[in-house]
Coordinates of C-alpha atoms in Angstrom, one line a residue:
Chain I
X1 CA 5.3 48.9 -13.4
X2 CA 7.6 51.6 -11.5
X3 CA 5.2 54.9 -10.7
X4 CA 6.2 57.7 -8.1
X5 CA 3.6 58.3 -5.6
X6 CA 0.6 60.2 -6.8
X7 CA -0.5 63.2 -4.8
X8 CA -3.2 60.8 -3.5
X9 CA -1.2 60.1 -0.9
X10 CA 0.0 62.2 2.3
X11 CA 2.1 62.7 5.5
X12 CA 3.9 59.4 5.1
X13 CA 6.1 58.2 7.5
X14 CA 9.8 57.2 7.1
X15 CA 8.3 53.8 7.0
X16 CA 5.7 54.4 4.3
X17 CA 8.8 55.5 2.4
X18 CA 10.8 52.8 2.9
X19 CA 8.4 50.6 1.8
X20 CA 6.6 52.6 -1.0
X21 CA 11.0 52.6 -2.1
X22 CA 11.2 48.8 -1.7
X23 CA 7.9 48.4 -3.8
X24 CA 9.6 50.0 -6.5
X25 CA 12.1 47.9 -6.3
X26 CA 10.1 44.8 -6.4
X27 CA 7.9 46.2 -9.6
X28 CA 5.1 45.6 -6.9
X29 CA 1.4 45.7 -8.4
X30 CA 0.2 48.0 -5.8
X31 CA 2.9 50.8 -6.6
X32 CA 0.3 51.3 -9.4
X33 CA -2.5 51.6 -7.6
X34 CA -3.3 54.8 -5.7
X35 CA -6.4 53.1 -3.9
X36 CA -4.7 50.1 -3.2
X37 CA -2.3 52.0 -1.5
X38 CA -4.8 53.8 0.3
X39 CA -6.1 50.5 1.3
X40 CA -2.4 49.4 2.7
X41 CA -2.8 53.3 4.7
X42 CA -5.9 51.9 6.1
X43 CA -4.8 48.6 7.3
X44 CA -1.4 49.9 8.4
X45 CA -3.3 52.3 10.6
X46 CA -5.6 49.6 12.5
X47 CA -2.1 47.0 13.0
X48 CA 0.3 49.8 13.7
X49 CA 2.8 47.5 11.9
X50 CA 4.2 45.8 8.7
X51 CA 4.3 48.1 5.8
X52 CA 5.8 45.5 3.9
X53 CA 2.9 44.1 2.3
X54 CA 2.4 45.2 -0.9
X55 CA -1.4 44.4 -3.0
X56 CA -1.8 40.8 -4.2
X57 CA -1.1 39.9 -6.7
X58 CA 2.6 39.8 -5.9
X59 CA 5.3 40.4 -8.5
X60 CA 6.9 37.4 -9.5
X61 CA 10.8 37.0 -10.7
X62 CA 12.3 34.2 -12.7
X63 CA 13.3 31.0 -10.4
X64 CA 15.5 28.1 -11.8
X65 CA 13.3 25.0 -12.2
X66 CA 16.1 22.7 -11.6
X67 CA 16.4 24.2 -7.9
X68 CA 13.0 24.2 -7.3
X69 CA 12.8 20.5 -7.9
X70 CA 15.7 19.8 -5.3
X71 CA 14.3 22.1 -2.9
X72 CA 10.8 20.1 -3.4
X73 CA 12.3 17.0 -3.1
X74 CA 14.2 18.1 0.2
X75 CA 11.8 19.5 1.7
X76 CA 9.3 16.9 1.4
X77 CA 11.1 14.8 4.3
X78 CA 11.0 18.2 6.5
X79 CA 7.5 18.6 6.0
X80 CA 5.5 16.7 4.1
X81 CA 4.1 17.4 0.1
X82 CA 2.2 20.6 0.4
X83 CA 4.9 22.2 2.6
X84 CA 7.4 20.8 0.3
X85 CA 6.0 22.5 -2.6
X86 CA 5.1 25.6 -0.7
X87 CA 8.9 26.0 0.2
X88 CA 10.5 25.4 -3.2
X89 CA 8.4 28.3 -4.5
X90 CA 7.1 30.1 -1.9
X91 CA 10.2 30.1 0.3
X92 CA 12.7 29.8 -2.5
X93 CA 11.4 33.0 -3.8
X94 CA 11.9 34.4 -0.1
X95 CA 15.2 32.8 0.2
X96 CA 16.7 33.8 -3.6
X97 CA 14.0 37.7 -3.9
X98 CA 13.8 38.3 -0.3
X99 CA 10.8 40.5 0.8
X100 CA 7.8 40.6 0.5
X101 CA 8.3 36.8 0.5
X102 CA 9.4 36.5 3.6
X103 CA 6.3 37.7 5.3
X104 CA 4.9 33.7 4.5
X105 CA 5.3 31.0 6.6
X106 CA 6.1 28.5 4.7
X107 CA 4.8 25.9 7.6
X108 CA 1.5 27.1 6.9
X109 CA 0.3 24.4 4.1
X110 CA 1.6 21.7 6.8
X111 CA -2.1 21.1 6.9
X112 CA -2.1 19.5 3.0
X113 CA -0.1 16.5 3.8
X114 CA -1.3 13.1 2.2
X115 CA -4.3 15.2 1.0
X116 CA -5.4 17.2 3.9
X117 CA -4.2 15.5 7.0
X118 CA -3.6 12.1 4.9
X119 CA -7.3 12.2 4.1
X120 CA -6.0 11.7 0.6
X121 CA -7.8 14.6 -1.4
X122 CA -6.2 17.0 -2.8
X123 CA -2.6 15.7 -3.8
X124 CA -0.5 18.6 -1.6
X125 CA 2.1 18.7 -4.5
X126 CA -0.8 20.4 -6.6
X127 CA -2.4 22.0 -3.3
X128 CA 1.1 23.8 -2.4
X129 CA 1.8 25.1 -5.5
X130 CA -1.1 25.8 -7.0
X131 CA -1.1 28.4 -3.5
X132 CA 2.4 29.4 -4.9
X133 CA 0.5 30.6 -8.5
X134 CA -2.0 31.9 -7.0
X135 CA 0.0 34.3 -5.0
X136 CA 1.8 36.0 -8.0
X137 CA -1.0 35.7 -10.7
X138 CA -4.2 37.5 -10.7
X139 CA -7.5 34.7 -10.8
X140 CA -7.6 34.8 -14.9
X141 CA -3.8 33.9 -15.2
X142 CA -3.8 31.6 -12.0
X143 CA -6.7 29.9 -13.4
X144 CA -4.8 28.9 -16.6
X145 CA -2.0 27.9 -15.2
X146 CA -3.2 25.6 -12.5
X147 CA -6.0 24.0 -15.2
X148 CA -2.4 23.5 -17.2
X149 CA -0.9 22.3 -14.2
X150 CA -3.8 19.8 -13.2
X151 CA -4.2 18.1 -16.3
X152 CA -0.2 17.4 -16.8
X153 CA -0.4 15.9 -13.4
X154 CA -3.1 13.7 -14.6
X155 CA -2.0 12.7 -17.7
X156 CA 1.9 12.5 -17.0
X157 CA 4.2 9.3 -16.1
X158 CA 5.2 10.7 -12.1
X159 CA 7.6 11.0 -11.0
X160 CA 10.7 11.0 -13.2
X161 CA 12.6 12.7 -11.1
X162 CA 16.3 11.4 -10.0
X163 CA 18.0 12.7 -7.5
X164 CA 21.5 12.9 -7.5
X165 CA 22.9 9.3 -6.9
X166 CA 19.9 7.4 -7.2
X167 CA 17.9 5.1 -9.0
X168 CA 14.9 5.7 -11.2
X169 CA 11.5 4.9 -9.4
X170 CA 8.6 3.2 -11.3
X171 CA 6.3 5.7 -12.7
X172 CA 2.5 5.9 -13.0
X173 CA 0.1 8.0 -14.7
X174 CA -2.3 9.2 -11.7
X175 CA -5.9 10.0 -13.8
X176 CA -6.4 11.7 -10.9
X177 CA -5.5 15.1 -9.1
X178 CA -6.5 13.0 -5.8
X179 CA -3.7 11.9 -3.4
X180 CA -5.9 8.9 -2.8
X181 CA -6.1 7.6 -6.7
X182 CA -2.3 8.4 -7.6
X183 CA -0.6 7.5 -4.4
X184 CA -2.7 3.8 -4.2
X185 CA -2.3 3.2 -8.0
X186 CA 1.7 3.7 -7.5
X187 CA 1.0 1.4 -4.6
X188 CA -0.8 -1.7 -6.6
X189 CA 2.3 -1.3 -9.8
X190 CA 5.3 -1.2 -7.9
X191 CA 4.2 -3.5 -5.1
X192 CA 5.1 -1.1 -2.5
X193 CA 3.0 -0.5 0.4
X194 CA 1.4 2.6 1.0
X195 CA 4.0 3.2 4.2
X196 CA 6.9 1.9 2.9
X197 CA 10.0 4.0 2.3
X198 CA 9.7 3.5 -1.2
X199 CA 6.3 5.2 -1.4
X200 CA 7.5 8.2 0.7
X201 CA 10.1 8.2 -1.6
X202 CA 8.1 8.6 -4.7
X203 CA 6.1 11.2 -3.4
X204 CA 9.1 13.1 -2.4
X205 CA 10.4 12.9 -5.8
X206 CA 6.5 13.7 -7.4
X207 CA 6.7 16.8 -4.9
X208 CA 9.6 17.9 -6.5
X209 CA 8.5 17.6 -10.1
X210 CA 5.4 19.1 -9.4
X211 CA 7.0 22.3 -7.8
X212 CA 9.6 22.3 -10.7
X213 CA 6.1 22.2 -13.5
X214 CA 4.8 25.5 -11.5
X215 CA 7.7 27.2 -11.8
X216 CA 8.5 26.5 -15.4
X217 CA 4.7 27.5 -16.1
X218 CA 5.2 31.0 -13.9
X219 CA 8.6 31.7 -15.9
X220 CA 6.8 30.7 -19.1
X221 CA 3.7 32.8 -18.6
X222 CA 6.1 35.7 -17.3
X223 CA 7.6 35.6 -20.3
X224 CA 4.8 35.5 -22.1
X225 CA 5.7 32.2 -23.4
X226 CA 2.9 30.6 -21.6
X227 CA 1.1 28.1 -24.0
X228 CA -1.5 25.1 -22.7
X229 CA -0.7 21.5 -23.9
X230 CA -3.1 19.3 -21.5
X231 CA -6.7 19.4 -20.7
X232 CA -8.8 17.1 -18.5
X233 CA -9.7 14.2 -19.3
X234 CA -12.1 12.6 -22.6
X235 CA -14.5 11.9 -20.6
X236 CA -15.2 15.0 -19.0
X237 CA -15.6 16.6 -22.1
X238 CA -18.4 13.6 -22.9
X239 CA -20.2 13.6 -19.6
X240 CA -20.2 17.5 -19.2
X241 CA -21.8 17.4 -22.3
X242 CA -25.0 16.7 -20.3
X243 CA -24.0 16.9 -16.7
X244 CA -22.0 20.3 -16.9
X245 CA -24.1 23.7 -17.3
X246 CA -26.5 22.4 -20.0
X247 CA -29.3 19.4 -19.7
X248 CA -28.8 17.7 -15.9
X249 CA -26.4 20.7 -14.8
X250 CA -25.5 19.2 -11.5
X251 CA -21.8 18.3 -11.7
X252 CA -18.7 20.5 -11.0
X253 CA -15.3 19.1 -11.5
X254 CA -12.7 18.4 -14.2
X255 CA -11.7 15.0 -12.6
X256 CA -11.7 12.1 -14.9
X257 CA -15.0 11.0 -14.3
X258 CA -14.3 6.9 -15.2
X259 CA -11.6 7.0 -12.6
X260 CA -14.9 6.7 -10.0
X261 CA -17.8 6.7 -12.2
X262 CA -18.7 3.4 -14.8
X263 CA -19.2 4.6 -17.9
X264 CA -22.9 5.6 -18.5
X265 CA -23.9 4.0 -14.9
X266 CA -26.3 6.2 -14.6
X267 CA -27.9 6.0 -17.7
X268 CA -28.3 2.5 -17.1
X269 CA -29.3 2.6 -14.1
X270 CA -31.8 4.9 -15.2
X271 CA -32.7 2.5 -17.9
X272 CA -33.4 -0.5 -15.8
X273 CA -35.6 1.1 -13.7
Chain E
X1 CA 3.7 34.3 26.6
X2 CA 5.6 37.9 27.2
X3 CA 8.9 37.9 27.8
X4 CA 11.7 40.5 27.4
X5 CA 14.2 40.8 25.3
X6 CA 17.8 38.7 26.0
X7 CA 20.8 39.6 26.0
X8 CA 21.7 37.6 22.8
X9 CA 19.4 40.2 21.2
X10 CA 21.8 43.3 20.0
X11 CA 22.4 46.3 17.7
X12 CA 18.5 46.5 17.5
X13 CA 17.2 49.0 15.2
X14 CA 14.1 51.4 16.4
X15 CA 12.2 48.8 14.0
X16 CA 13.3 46.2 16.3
X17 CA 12.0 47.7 18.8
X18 CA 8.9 48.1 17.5
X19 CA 8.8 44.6 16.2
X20 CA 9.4 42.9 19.7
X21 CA 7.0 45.5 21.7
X22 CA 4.7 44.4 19.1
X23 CA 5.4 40.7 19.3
X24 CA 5.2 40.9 23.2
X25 CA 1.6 42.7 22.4
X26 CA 0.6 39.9 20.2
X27 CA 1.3 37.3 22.8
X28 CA 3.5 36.3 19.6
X29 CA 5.4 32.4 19.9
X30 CA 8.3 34.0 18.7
X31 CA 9.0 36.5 21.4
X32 CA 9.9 33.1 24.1
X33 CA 12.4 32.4 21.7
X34 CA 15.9 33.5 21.6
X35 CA 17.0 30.9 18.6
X36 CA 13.6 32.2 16.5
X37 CA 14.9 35.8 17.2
X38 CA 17.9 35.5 16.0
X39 CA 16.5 33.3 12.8
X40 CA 14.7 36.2 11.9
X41 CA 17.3 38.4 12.5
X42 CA 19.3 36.6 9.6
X43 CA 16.2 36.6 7.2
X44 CA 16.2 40.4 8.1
X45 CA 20.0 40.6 6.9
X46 CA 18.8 38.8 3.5
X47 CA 15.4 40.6 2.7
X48 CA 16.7 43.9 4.3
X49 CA 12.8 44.5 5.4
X50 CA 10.0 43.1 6.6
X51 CA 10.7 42.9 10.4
X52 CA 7.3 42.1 11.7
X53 CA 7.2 38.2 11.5
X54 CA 7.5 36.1 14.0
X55 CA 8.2 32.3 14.0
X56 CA 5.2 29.7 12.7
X57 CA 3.1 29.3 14.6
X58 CA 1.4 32.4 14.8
X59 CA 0.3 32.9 18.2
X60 CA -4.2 32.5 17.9
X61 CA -6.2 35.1 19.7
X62 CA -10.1 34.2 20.2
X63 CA -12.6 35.1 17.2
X64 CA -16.5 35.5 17.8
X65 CA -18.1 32.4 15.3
X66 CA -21.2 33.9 14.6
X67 CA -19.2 36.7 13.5
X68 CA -16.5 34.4 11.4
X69 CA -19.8 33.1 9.6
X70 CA -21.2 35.9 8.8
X71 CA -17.9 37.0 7.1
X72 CA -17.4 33.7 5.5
X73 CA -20.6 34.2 3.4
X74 CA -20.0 37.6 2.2
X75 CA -16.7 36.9 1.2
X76 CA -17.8 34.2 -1.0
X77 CA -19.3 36.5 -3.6
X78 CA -16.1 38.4 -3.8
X79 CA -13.8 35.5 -4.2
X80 CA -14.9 32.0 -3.9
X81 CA -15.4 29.5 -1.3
X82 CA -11.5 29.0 -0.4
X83 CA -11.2 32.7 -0.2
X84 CA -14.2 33.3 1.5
X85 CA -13.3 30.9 4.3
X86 CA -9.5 31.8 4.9
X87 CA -10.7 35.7 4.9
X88 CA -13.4 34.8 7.7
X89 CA -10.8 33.1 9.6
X90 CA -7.0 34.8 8.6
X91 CA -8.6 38.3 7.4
X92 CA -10.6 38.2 10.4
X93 CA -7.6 37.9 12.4
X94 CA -5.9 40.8 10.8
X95 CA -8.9 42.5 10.8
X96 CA -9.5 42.1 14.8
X97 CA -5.8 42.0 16.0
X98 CA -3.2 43.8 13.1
X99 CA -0.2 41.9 12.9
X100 CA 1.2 39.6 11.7
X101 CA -2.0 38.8 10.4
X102 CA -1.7 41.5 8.2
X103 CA 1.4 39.9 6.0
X104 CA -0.3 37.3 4.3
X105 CA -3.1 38.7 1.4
X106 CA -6.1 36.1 1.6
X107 CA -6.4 36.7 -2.3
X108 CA -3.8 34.0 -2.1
X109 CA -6.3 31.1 -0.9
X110 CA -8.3 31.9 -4.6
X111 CA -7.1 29.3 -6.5
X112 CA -9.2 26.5 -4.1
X113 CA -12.5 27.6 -5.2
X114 CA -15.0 24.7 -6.5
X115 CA -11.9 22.6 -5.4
X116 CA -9.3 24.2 -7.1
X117 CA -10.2 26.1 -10.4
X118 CA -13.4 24.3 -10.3
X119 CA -11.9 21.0 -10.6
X120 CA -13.9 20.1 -8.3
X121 CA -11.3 18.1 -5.9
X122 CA -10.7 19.3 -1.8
X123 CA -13.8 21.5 -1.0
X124 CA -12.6 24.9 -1.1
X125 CA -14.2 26.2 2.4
X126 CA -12.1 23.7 4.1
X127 CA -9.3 24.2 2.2
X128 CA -9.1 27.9 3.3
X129 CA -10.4 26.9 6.7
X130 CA -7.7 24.2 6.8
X131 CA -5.0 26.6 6.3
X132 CA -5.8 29.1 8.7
X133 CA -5.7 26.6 11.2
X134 CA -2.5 24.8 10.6
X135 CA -1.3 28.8 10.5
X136 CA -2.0 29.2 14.2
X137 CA -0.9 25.1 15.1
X138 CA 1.5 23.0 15.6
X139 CA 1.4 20.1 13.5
X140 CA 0.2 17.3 15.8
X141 CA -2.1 19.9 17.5
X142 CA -3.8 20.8 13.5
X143 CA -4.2 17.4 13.0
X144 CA -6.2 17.0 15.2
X145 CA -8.0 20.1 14.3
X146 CA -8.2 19.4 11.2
X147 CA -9.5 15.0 11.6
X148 CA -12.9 17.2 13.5
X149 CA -13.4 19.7 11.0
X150 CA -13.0 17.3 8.2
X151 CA -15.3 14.4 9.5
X152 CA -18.3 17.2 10.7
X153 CA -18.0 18.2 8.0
X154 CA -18.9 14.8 5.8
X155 CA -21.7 13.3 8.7
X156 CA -23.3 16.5 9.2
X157 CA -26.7 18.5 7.4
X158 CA -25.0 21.3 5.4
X159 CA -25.8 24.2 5.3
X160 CA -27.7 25.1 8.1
X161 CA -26.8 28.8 8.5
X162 CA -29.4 31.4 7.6
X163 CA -28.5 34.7 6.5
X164 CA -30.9 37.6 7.9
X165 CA -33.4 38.0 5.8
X166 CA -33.4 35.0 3.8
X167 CA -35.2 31.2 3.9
X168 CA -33.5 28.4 4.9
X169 CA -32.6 26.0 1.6
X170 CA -32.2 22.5 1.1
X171 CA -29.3 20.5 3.5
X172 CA -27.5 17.7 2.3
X173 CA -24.5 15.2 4.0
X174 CA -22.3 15.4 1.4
X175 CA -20.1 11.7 2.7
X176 CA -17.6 13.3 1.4
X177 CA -15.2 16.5 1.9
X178 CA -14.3 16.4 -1.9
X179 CA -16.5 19.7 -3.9
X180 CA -17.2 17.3 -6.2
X181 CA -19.3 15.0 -4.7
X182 CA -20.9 17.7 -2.2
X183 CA -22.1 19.8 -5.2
X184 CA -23.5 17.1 -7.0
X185 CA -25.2 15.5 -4.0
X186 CA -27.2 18.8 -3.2
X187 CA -28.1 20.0 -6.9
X188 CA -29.7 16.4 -7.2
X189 CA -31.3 16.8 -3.9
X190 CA -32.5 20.2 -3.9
X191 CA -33.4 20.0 -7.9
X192 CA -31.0 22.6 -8.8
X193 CA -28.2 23.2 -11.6
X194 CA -25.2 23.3 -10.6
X195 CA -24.9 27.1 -12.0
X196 CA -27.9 28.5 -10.4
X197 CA -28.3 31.0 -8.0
X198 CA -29.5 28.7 -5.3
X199 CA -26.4 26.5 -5.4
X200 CA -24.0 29.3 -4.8
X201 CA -26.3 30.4 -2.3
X202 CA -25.7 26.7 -0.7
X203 CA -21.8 27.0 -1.0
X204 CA -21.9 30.9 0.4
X205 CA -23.5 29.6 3.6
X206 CA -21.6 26.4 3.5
X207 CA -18.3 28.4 3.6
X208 CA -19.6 30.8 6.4
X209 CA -20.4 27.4 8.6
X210 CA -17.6 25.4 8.0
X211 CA -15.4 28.8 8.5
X212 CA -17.3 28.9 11.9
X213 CA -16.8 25.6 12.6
X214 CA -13.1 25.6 12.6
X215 CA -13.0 29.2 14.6
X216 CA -15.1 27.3 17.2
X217 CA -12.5 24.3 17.3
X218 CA -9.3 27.0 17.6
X219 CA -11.4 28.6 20.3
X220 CA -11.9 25.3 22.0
X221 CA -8.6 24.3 21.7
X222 CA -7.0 27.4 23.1
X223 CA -9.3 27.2 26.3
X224 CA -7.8 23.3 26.4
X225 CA -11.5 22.3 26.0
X226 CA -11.3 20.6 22.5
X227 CA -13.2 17.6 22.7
X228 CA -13.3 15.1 19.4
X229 CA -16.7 14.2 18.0
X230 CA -16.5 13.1 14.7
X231 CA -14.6 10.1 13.3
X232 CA -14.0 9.3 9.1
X233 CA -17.1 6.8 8.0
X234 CA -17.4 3.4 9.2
X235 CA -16.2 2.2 5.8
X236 CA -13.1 3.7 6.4
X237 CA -12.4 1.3 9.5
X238 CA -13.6 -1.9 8.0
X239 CA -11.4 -1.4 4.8
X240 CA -8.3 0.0 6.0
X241 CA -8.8 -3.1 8.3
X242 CA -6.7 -4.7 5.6
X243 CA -6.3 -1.9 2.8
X244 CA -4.1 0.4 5.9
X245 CA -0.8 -0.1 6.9
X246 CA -1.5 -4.1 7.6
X247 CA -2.0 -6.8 4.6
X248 CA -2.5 -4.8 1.5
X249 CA -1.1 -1.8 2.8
X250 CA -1.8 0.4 -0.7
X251 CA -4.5 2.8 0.2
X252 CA -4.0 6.5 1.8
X253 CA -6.9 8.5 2.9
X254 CA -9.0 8.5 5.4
X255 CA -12.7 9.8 2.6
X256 CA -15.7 7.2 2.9
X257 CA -14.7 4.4 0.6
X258 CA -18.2 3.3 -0.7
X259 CA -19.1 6.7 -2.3
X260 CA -17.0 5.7 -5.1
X261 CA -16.4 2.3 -4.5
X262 CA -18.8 -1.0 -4.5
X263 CA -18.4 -2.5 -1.3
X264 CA -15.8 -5.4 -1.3
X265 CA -16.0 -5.2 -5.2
X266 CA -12.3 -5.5 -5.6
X267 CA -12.7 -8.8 -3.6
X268 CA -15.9 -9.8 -5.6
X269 CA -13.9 -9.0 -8.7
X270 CA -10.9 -11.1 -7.7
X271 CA -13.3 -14.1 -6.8
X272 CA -14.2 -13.9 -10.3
X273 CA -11.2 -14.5 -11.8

C-alpha cells in the first residue's frame, strides 16, 4: 500500500509532507489514491487545518481480543454500551496505533446507550462496533462482517464473559439484535430487574464480548482468514421467501421474524377474512 | 467561549499555535480548558500528530435546515440513509466551518443503512442524525435531543419533504423508529415493493427531514429555545406503569409496545394458565 506521491500533486507544504510521511507509515488507503488526495488538498484548503485525515476506509492493524474485551467491559460503567464498544476499538486502536485514530471522539456514540437513549433499539454493543468496522472496511467487507457479527449475537449464549475475580452470570441467547428483546429476556431468566446491578452488570460484560467478536472478525478478515459461520435466523429465510424482493416485496430486515411476528399471522388473518 | 492561552500551556510548537488560534476561532469547548489542553497534549506525545482536536464536545455552530435537508437527500444515493444523514449534519459542519469537523470521514456512519446492513433494526437516518448530535452534546443535554427527535419521529406523517421538481408521495407514521417496521408500514400503504424506486425515493426524503429535524433542535437548543413536543406512545406509559423500574421491573425501551405486542397479552396469557 506504500506509493510516493505522484506528480499529481504540487507545492505542498511542510504539513502536507508530514502527513503524506505519516500516511506511509500507516499503509493509509488514500496514499494510493492521487484524487483522493486531491480531495484531502481541497478540504484542507476550505478548514485551513488537520492534514491528518487520511481517505476512509482507514487502515486497520491487528488488536488483541483479550484487551478489547476488558477495555469493553471497563468502559461500559464510564459510558454506557455503545461508547464502551466504541472505546475498546475505536480508542484502543488510538491508544495502542496512535493517529489517525485519535482524531475520534470516542464520546461520540454516547447517544447508543440502552438502544438510542434507552429506547432499546439497536443493542449499542452492536451499534458501537459495528461503527468501529465500518471505519476500517470498505461497505462490501463491512457488510460481511457485521451480517457475521449480527447473527452470532443472535444466536449465541451472552455474555460468557468473566472478569477477573468474578462469578459467571446466567447467559441467554437474545434472537434479537434489539436492546429491548435481549436485555428483557436476560431480565424474565435470571430474575433480575431491568435496573438492578446485576443487569448493568451483564450488559457490561455482553459489551465486552461483543467488542472482543469485532475485533477477532477485523484480525480474521485482515488476515484473510475471515470465514462466515452464522446467518439470521430460519425464519427469515421462510418469510423472505415471499415477503423479501419477490411476491409481497414489502419487508426489510434480517430480524428473526417470530421473535414479534406469530408464525403465518398474516396468512391467517388473511384467511379469516 | 475564547480565551487565551495559560501559563500551564508550554514549549508549544508553531502547530500549537495554530491549533489554539484555530480552537479560539472555532469557539472550540476545549480552548476554556487548561486540564483538556494538556490531555491533548499527552495524546499528541503518543500519536506524534494530529493536533487539531479538541475535547468532546465539539463546540456546534448554527446550520441552515432547509439546507441540511436538501443535503440529506442527495447523500442518500451515494451512501445510504445513515450516511446520508450524518453527512447533512457532520459533513455539513465540516463543509460550513473546517475543523475539527473535518477529522471524522462520514463514510464511517455506512454500516447503519436499512438499520444496519439492512437488518432492518434502528432506522439509519436517525442513527446518523443521532450521532451528530450527541458529537456536539453533553450527555444529559443529547438526551434530551435525542427523546424529541426520536418520538417526532414515530407520531409524525413521514415524509413530507419535496424535492424541486418532483410530486409529493405517500406519508406514513411509522409508531416506530425501528427501519423495520417504517419500511414495511409505507410499502403496504403506498402499494409499493420494498425494492422499488419509489421506496428509496420515501427513505431519501425521509433522511433529508429527519436530518433537518435534528439541525433544527441543535439550533434551538443553542439559542436556549429548545422546547419538548413529543413524548414515546401512550402504551409506553401505561406498561412501564408496571413493566419499568416498579413491579416487574424487566423491560428497557421507551418504542410503542403494541406494534409488536397484543395489548395485556402477557397478562391474558398468564390468566390462562
Amino acid at each position: 500500500m506504500h506509493q510516493e506521491p505522484t506528480h499529481e500533486i504540487t507545492n505542498q507544504s511542510e504539513d502536507r509532507r508530514k502527513f503524506l510521511k505519516n500516511l506511509s507509515v500507516m499503509g493509509g488507503a488514500a496514499a494510493t489514491s492521487a484524487i483522493a488526495m486531491k480531495g484531502l488538498e481541497a478540504k484542507d484548503a476550505a478548514a485551513q487545518s488537520e492534514p491528518g485525515v487520511p481517505a476512509w476506509p482507514w487502515a486497520y492493524a491487528e488488536l488483541d481480543p483479550t484487551l478489547t474485551q476488558e477495555k469493553g467491559y471497563l468502559a461500559y460503567s464510564e459510558g454506557g454500551c455503545c461508547y464502551g464498544a466504541f472505546k475498546a476499538t475505536v480508542g484502543h486502536l488510538a491508544e495502542t496505533y496512535g493517529a489517525p485514530f485519535t482524531n475520534i471522539p470516542v464520546d461520540m456514540m454516547r447517544y447508543g446507550g440502552g438502544g438510542v437513549a434507552s429506547w432499546g433499539t439497536l443493542c449499542g454493543a452492536l451499534n458501537g462496533s459495528c461503527a468501529a468496522i465500518q471505519l476500517v472496511c470498505n461497505a462490501a467487507t463491512a457488510t460481511k462482517l457485521i451480517n457475521e457479527l449480527m447473527a452470532w449475537y443472535c444466536s449465541t449464549e451472552l455474555p460468557t464473559y468473566i472478569p477477573a475475580g468474578k462469578d459467571p452470570t446466567i447467559t441467554t441467547v437474545s434472537n434479537s439484535p434489539l436492546c429491548h428483546a435481549s436485555v428483557s429476556k436476560w431480565c424474565m431468566v435470571a430474575g433480575k430487574g431491568v435496573t438492578s446491578p446485576e443487569r448493568k452488570e451483564r450488559c457490561g460484560r455482553l459489551t465486552g464480548e461483543v467488542a472482543k467478536k469485532a475485533v477477532e472478525l477485523l484480525n480474521a478478515e485482515f488476515k484473510s482468514q475471515f470465514v462466515a459461520e452464522h446467518s439470521p435466523g430460519a425464519s427469515v429465510t421462510e418469510c423472505m421467501q415471499c415477503h423479501g424482493s419477490t411476491a409481497f416485496n414489502n419487508v426489510l430486515g434480517k430480524m428473526e421474524c417470530v421473535s414479534c411476528h406469530e408464525p403465518h399471522s398474516a396468512v391467517e388473518n388473511w384467511l379469516k377474512r
